CSV table of C-alpha atoms in Angstrom, one decimal:
chain,number,residue,atom,x,y,z
A,201,MET,CA,24.6,1.0,-95.4
A,202,LEU,CA,21.2,1.2,-94.2
A,203,LEU,CA,19.7,-1.3,-97.1
A,204,ASN,CA,22.4,-3.9,-96.5
A,205,LEU,CA,21.2,-4.2,-92.9
A,206,LEU,CA,17.8,-4.4,-94.0
A,207,PHE,CA,18.8,-7.2,-96.7
A,208,LEU,CA,21.3,-8.9,-93.4
A,209,ALA,CA,18.2,-8.9,-91.6
A,210,LEU,CA,15.8,-10.2,-94.0
A,211,GLY,CA,18.7,-12.5,-94.8
A,212,PHE,CA,18.3,-13.9,-91.2
A,213,LEU,CA,14.7,-13.7,-91.0
A,214,LEU,CA,14.7,-16.9,-93.7
A,215,LEU,CA,17.2,-18.5,-92.4
A,216,ILE,CA,15.3,-18.7,-88.6
A,217,LEU,CA,11.9,-19.1,-90.7
A,218,GLY,CA,13.6,-21.7,-93.1
A,219,ALA,CA,15.3,-23.8,-90.6
A,220,GLY,CA,12.5,-23.9,-88.4
A,221,TRP,CA,10.1,-25.2,-91.4
A,222,LEU,CA,12.5,-27.1,-92.1
A,223,ILE,CA,13.0,-28.8,-88.6
A,224,ASP,CA,9.2,-29.6,-88.1
A,225,GLY,CA,8.8,-31.3,-91.8
A,226,ALA,CA,12.2,-33.1,-90.6
A,227,SER,CA,10.8,-34.0,-87.1
A,228,SER,CA,7.6,-35.4,-87.9
A,229,LEU,CA,9.3,-38.1,-90.2
A,230,ALA,CA,11.7,-39.3,-87.5
A,231,ARG,CA,8.5,-39.2,-85.0
A,232,LYS,CA,7.0,-41.8,-87.6
A,233,TYR,CA,9.6,-43.9,-86.5
A,234,ARG,CA,9.7,-43.0,-82.7
A,235,ILE,CA,13.3,-42.4,-82.8
A,236,SER,CA,14.4,-41.3,-79.4
A,237,ASP,CA,14.9,-37.1,-78.5
A,238,LEU,CA,18.6,-37.7,-78.3
A,239,ALA,CA,19.3,-38.9,-81.7
A,240,ILE,CA,16.7,-36.7,-83.0
A,241,GLY,CA,18.5,-33.6,-81.2
A,242,LEU,CA,22.1,-35.3,-82.8
A,243,THR,CA,20.7,-35.4,-86.8
A,244,ILE,CA,17.6,-34.2,-87.5
A,245,VAL,CA,17.1,-30.9,-85.4
A,246,ALA,CA,21.3,-30.5,-85.4
A,247,PHE,CA,21.0,-30.9,-89.2
A,248,GLY,CA,18.1,-28.3,-89.5
A,249,THR,CA,19.7,-25.8,-87.4
A,250,SER,CA,22.7,-26.1,-88.6
A,251,ALA,CA,21.2,-25.8,-92.3
A,252,PRO,CA,21.6,-21.7,-92.4
A,253,GLU,CA,25.3,-22.4,-91.7
A,254,LEU,CA,25.4,-24.7,-94.6
A,255,VAL,CA,23.9,-22.2,-97.1
A,256,VAL,CA,26.1,-19.2,-96.0
A,257,ASN,CA,29.1,-21.3,-96.3
A,258,VAL,CA,28.1,-22.8,-99.5
A,259,PHE,CA,28.1,-19.2,-101.2
A,260,ALA,CA,30.6,-18.1,-99.0
A,261,ALA,CA,32.9,-20.7,-101.0
A,262,PHE,CA,31.9,-20.5,-104.6
A,263,GLN,CA,32.2,-16.6,-104.1
A,264,GLY,CA,36.1,-17.1,-102.4
A,265,HIS,CA,35.7,-15.9,-99.1
A,266,PRO,CA,37.5,-18.2,-96.9
A,267,ASP,CA,37.7,-15.9,-93.5
A,268,ILE,CA,33.7,-15.7,-93.8
A,269,VAL,CA,33.7,-19.8,-94.1
A,270,PHE,CA,35.7,-20.3,-91.3
A,271,GLY,CA,34.5,-17.5,-89.2
A,272,ASN,CA,31.3,-18.2,-89.2
A,273,ILE,CA,31.6,-22.1,-88.3
A,274,ILE,CA,34.5,-21.7,-85.5
A,275,GLY,CA,32.5,-18.4,-84.2
A,276,SER,CA,29.0,-20.5,-84.9
A,277,ASN,CA,30.5,-23.2,-82.4
A,278,ASN,CA,31.5,-20.7,-79.5
A,279,PHE,CA,28.5,-19.0,-80.0
A,280,ASN,CA,26.5,-22.6,-79.2
A,281,ILE,CA,28.2,-23.9,-76.2
A,282,PHE,CA,29.8,-20.3,-74.7
A,283,LEU,CA,25.8,-18.6,-75.5
A,284,ILE,CA,23.3,-20.9,-76.2
A,285,LEU,CA,24.1,-23.2,-73.2
A,286,GLY,CA,25.0,-20.6,-71.1
A,287,ILE,CA,21.6,-18.9,-71.7
A,288,SER,CA,19.8,-22.7,-70.9
A,289,GLY,CA,21.4,-23.3,-68.4
A,290,VAL,CA,20.7,-19.9,-66.4
A,291,ILE,CA,17.2,-20.5,-66.9
A,292,LEU,CA,16.9,-23.9,-65.5
A,293,PRO,CA,19.9,-26.4,-64.6
A,294,ILE,CA,20.6,-29.1,-67.9
A,295,THR,CA,20.7,-32.8,-66.8
A,296,VAL,CA,21.9,-35.2,-69.6
A,297,GLN,CA,21.9,-38.4,-70.3
A,298,SER,CA,25.5,-40.3,-69.1
A,299,SER,CA,26.3,-41.3,-73.0
A,300,THR,CA,26.0,-37.4,-73.8
A,301,VAL,CA,29.0,-36.6,-71.2
A,302,TRP,CA,31.5,-40.0,-72.4
A,303,LYS,CA,30.3,-40.0,-75.4
A,304,GLU,CA,28.6,-37.1,-77.4
A,305,ILE,CA,30.9,-34.1,-75.9
A,306,PRO,CA,34.3,-35.8,-76.3
A,307,LEU,CA,33.2,-36.8,-80.0
A,308,SER,CA,32.4,-32.8,-80.5
A,309,PHE,CA,36.2,-32.1,-78.9
A,310,VAL,CA,37.5,-34.7,-81.4
A,311,ALA,CA,36.1,-32.8,-84.3
A,312,MET,CA,37.5,-29.7,-83.1
A,313,LEU,CA,41.0,-31.4,-83.2
A,314,VAL,CA,40.4,-32.7,-86.8
A,315,LEU,CA,39.3,-29.2,-88.2
A,316,PHE,CA,42.6,-28.2,-86.1
A,317,VAL,CA,45.3,-30.5,-87.5
A,318,LEU,CA,43.9,-30.6,-90.9
A,319,ALA,CA,43.5,-27.2,-91.3
A,320,ASN,CA,46.8,-25.7,-89.9
A,321,ASP,CA,48.9,-28.1,-92.3
A,322,PHE,CA,51.6,-28.9,-89.7
A,323,PHE,CA,55.4,-29.6,-91.6
A,324,LEU,CA,53.6,-30.4,-94.5
A,325,ARG,CA,53.0,-26.7,-96.5
A,326,GLU,CA,54.0,-23.3,-96.0
A,327,GLU,CA,50.6,-21.8,-96.2
A,328,SER,CA,47.9,-23.6,-94.8
A,329,ILE,CA,45.3,-24.9,-96.4
A,330,LEU,CA,42.0,-26.8,-96.1
A,331,SER,CA,42.1,-29.0,-99.0
A,332,ARG,CA,39.8,-31.2,-101.0
A,333,LEU,CA,41.1,-34.3,-99.9
A,334,ASP,CA,40.8,-32.7,-96.0
A,335,GLY,CA,37.4,-32.4,-97.2
A,336,VAL,CA,36.8,-36.0,-98.1
A,337,ILE,CA,38.2,-37.2,-94.7
A,338,MET,CA,35.9,-34.7,-93.1
A,339,LEU,CA,33.0,-36.9,-95.1
A,340,GLY,CA,34.3,-39.9,-94.3
A,341,LEU,CA,34.7,-38.8,-90.5
A,342,PHE,CA,30.9,-37.7,-90.5
A,343,VAL,CA,29.5,-40.7,-92.3
A,344,LEU,CA,31.2,-42.3,-89.7
A,345,PHE,CA,29.3,-40.4,-86.7
A,346,LEU,CA,26.3,-41.4,-88.6
A,347,LEU,CA,26.5,-44.7,-88.3
A,348,TYR,CA,27.6,-44.3,-84.3
A,349,VAL,CA,24.0,-42.7,-83.9
A,350,TYR,CA,22.3,-45.1,-86.0
A,351,ARG,CA,23.7,-47.9,-83.6
A,352,GLN,CA,22.6,-45.7,-80.6
A,353,LEU,CA,19.1,-45.7,-81.6
A,354,LYS,CA,18.9,-49.3,-80.2
A,355,TYR,CA,20.1,-48.2,-76.6
A,356,ASP,CA,18.1,-44.6,-76.4
A,357,SER,CA,14.5,-44.5,-75.0
A,358,PRO,CA,11.8,-44.6,-77.9
A,359,VAL,CA,9.7,-41.8,-78.2
A,360,LYS,CA,6.5,-42.1,-76.5
A,361,ALA,CA,3.3,-42.8,-79.1
A,362,GLU,CA,1.3,-39.9,-77.3
A,363,ASP,CA,5.0,-37.5,-77.4
A,364,SER,CA,4.5,-37.9,-81.2
A,365,LYS,CA,3.2,-35.0,-83.5
A,366,GLU,CA,3.0,-35.9,-86.7
A,367,LEU,CA,2.3,-33.8,-89.6
A,368,SER,CA,0.1,-35.3,-92.8
A,369,LEU,CA,2.7,-36.2,-95.2
A,370,ALA,CA,1.7,-33.7,-97.9
A,371,ARG,CA,2.0,-31.0,-95.0
A,372,THR,CA,5.6,-32.5,-93.9
A,373,TRP,CA,7.1,-32.5,-97.4
A,374,VAL,CA,5.1,-29.0,-98.4
A,375,TYR,CA,7.3,-28.0,-94.6
A,376,ILE,CA,10.8,-29.4,-95.9
A,377,PHE,CA,10.5,-27.8,-99.6
A,378,VAL,CA,9.4,-23.9,-98.5
A,379,GLY,CA,12.3,-24.2,-95.3
A,380,LEU,CA,15.2,-25.3,-98.1
A,381,ALA,CA,13.8,-22.4,-100.3
A,382,GLY,CA,14.2,-20.3,-97.3
A,383,LEU,CA,17.5,-21.2,-96.7
A,384,VAL,CA,18.9,-20.9,-99.9
A,385,LEU,CA,17.4,-17.5,-100.2
A,386,GLY,CA,18.0,-16.2,-96.8
A,387,GLY,CA,21.3,-17.4,-97.1
A,388,ARG,CA,22.6,-15.6,-100.5
A,389,LEU,CA,21.3,-12.4,-98.8
A,390,VAL,CA,23.3,-12.8,-95.6
A,391,VAL,CA,27.0,-13.4,-97.5
A,392,ASN,CA,26.2,-10.4,-99.9
A,393,SER,CA,25.2,-8.4,-96.7
A,394,ALA,CA,27.9,-9.2,-94.5
A,395,ILE,CA,30.3,-8.7,-97.4
A,396,ASN,CA,29.2,-5.6,-98.3
A,397,LEU,CA,29.0,-4.3,-94.9
A,398,ALA,CA,32.5,-5.6,-94.3
A,399,THR,CA,33.9,-3.4,-97.5
A,400,GLN,CA,31.8,-0.2,-96.0
A,401,MET,CA,32.9,-0.6,-92.7
A,402,GLY,CA,36.3,-0.7,-92.9
A,403,VAL,CA,35.8,-4.6,-91.0
A,404,SER,CA,37.6,-7.5,-91.8
A,405,GLU,CA,35.9,-10.5,-92.9
A,406,LYS,CA,37.1,-12.6,-90.3
A,407,ILE,CA,35.4,-10.3,-87.4
A,408,ILE,CA,32.1,-10.5,-89.2
A,409,GLY,CA,32.1,-13.5,-89.7
A,410,LEU,CA,33.1,-14.5,-86.1
A,411,THR,CA,30.4,-12.3,-84.8
A,412,ILE,CA,27.5,-11.0,-86.7
A,413,VAL,CA,27.5,-14.2,-89.3
A,414,ALA,CA,28.0,-16.7,-86.8
A,415,ALA,CA,25.5,-14.8,-84.1
A,416,GLY,CA,23.2,-14.9,-86.9
A,417,THR,CA,23.1,-18.2,-88.4
A,418,SER,CA,23.2,-19.9,-84.6
A,419,LEU,CA,19.7,-18.2,-84.2
A,420,PRO,CA,17.8,-21.4,-84.9
A,421,GLU,CA,20.0,-23.3,-82.3
A,422,LEU,CA,19.2,-20.7,-80.0
A,423,ALA,CA,15.5,-20.7,-79.9
A,424,THR,CA,15.5,-24.9,-80.2
A,425,SER,CA,17.7,-25.1,-77.2
A,426,VAL,CA,15.7,-22.2,-75.0
A,427,MET,CA,12.5,-24.0,-76.0
A,428,ALA,CA,13.8,-27.5,-75.1
A,429,VAL,CA,14.8,-26.6,-71.7
A,430,VAL,CA,11.7,-24.7,-70.9
A,431,LYS,CA,9.8,-27.6,-72.0
A,432,LYS,CA,12.0,-29.9,-69.7
A,433,ASN,CA,13.4,-31.5,-72.8
A,434,ASN,CA,17.4,-31.4,-72.2
A,435,ASP,CA,18.2,-34.1,-74.4
A,436,ILE,CA,17.1,-32.1,-77.4
A,437,ALA,CA,18.5,-29.5,-75.7
A,438,VAL,CA,22.4,-30.5,-75.6
A,439,GLY,CA,22.1,-32.7,-78.5
A,440,ASN,CA,21.3,-30.2,-80.7
A,441,ILE,CA,24.2,-28.1,-79.8
A,442,ILE,CA,26.6,-31.2,-79.8
A,443,GLY,CA,25.0,-32.6,-82.9
A,444,SER,CA,25.3,-29.1,-84.4
A,445,ASN,CA,28.9,-28.7,-83.7
A,446,ILE,CA,29.8,-31.9,-85.3
A,447,PHE,CA,27.6,-31.2,-88.4
A,448,ASN,CA,29.6,-27.8,-88.5
A,449,ILE,CA,33.2,-29.1,-88.6
A,450,PHE,CA,32.7,-32.5,-90.6
A,451,LEU,CA,29.8,-31.9,-92.8
A,452,ILE,CA,29.9,-27.8,-93.9
A,453,LEU,CA,33.4,-27.2,-94.2
A,454,GLY,CA,33.8,-30.5,-95.5
A,455,LEU,CA,31.5,-29.7,-98.3
A,456,SER,CA,33.1,-26.7,-98.7
A,457,SER,CA,36.0,-27.4,-98.9
A,458,LEU,CA,35.3,-30.0,-101.9
A,459,ILE,CA,33.4,-26.5,-103.4
A,460,ALA,CA,37.1,-24.9,-103.3
A,461,PRO,CA,40.3,-25.5,-101.1
A,462,MET,CA,40.3,-22.5,-98.8
A,463,ALA,CA,43.2,-20.7,-97.2
A,464,TYR,CA,43.4,-21.0,-93.4
A,465,GLU,CA,44.5,-17.8,-91.2
A,466,LYS,CA,45.9,-18.8,-88.4
A,467,VAL,CA,44.2,-16.4,-86.3
A,468,PHE,CA,41.8,-18.3,-86.1
A,469,ASN,CA,43.0,-21.0,-84.0
A,470,ARG,CA,42.8,-18.6,-81.2
A,471,ASP,CA,39.3,-19.2,-81.3
A,472,ILE,CA,39.5,-22.7,-81.3
A,473,TYR,CA,41.7,-22.5,-78.4
A,474,LEU,CA,38.4,-21.3,-77.1
A,475,LEU,CA,36.0,-23.6,-78.5
A,476,ALA,CA,38.5,-26.6,-77.0
A,477,PHE,CA,37.9,-24.9,-73.5
A,478,GLY,CA,34.3,-24.3,-73.1
A,479,THR,CA,34.2,-27.8,-74.9
A,480,ALA,CA,36.4,-28.9,-71.6
A,481,VAL,CA,33.8,-26.8,-69.3
A,482,LEU,CA,31.2,-28.3,-70.5
A,483,PHE,CA,32.5,-32.1,-70.0
A,484,ILE,CA,34.1,-31.3,-66.6
A,485,ALA,CA,31.1,-29.6,-65.3
A,486,MET,CA,29.1,-32.5,-66.2
A,487,PHE,CA,31.3,-34.9,-65.4
A,488,THR,CA,32.4,-34.1,-61.5
A,489,GLY,CA,28.7,-33.7,-60.3
A,490,LYS,CA,26.6,-36.8,-58.9
A,491,ARG,CA,24.4,-35.9,-61.5
A,492,LYS,CA,24.7,-35.6,-65.3
A,493,LYS,CA,24.1,-31.6,-65.1
A,494,LEU,CA,25.0,-27.8,-66.3
A,495,ASP,CA,24.2,-25.6,-63.3
A,496,ARG,CA,23.5,-21.7,-63.1
A,497,ARG,CA,27.1,-21.0,-62.0
A,498,GLU,CA,28.5,-23.2,-64.6
A,499,ALA,CA,26.3,-21.5,-67.4
A,500,ALA,CA,26.8,-18.3,-66.1
A,501,LEU,CA,30.5,-18.3,-66.6
A,502,LEU,CA,30.1,-19.6,-69.9
A,503,LEU,CA,28.3,-16.3,-70.9
A,504,ALA,CA,30.7,-14.3,-68.6
A,505,ILE,CA,34.0,-15.6,-70.7
A,506,TYR,CA,31.6,-15.5,-74.5
A,507,THR,CA,30.6,-11.9,-73.6
A,508,GLY,CA,34.0,-11.1,-72.5
A,509,TYR,CA,35.9,-12.6,-76.2
A,510,THR,CA,33.7,-10.4,-78.2
A,511,ILE,CA,34.4,-7.5,-77.0
A,512,PHE,CA,37.9,-8.4,-77.1
A,513,LEU,CA,37.5,-9.2,-80.2
A,514,ILE,CA,35.2,-5.8,-81.4
A,515,VAL,CA,37.8,-3.7,-79.2
A,516,LYS,CA,41.3,-5.7,-80.6
A,517,GLY,CA,39.6,-5.7,-84.8
A,518,THR,CA,41.4,-8.6,-85.3
């Protein structure tokens, strides 16, 4: 068991370092074209910080572990909304652009609804399955999301030249490729170690996926959003979280179901309901104030809810 814990920790370390290098390289490329912070947060940074979830899910899908696949994504999205935005908002109140409240947060809610409907297969099958056709639908919606972000670029404030921190072209590509290598190796270690630990401890793969794997693969989002808030770059902080949640569902689950159709355990609906509640709280908090802001009190509420739910999961064990 100790060896598996060490491999799990090493896997998470490689995921964090790999995602960081990938983000640095990709952001450098983006900034060469003076793309806005919100657009970078919704795309480049969101993809980079979601890369651990992507790699973990690819390995889990190939190896036939659907509970790890669903637990990782749904658990990561809840971790993003409740814990990461909670911690970030407690550090400093988060103020965002109006478009984030009216467009990006509702889009993440739509992504969650699409997953709920497709995974449950209401009245279509006796067994709930996320099929390859469902994956195609999700990937199609992901393309539409990218088109939306592309159109949004013309309305966002461009990055100022003095704010641009660009690497040399050669160093940029080294960061990208080394980052990807770290992600692949780290993802394989995390999946194999998590499955071995679940077997040895007698804990279900659902719980491992919703807690340990989800938290570990979300560490890049945590580090990125906290640093963005400290540097008072709220658009990257929130764009990173909202973008990652959309990426996780449309892109990562879409690709996972193309690799192999996956049986969906309806116990995950409980976690989707929690995600819906958290997204609604975020929207209402930013909608009702004079400024589009998540204050410390609301952020603390998110943290308290997530802490309580995690304790419930561990105690219940299912």
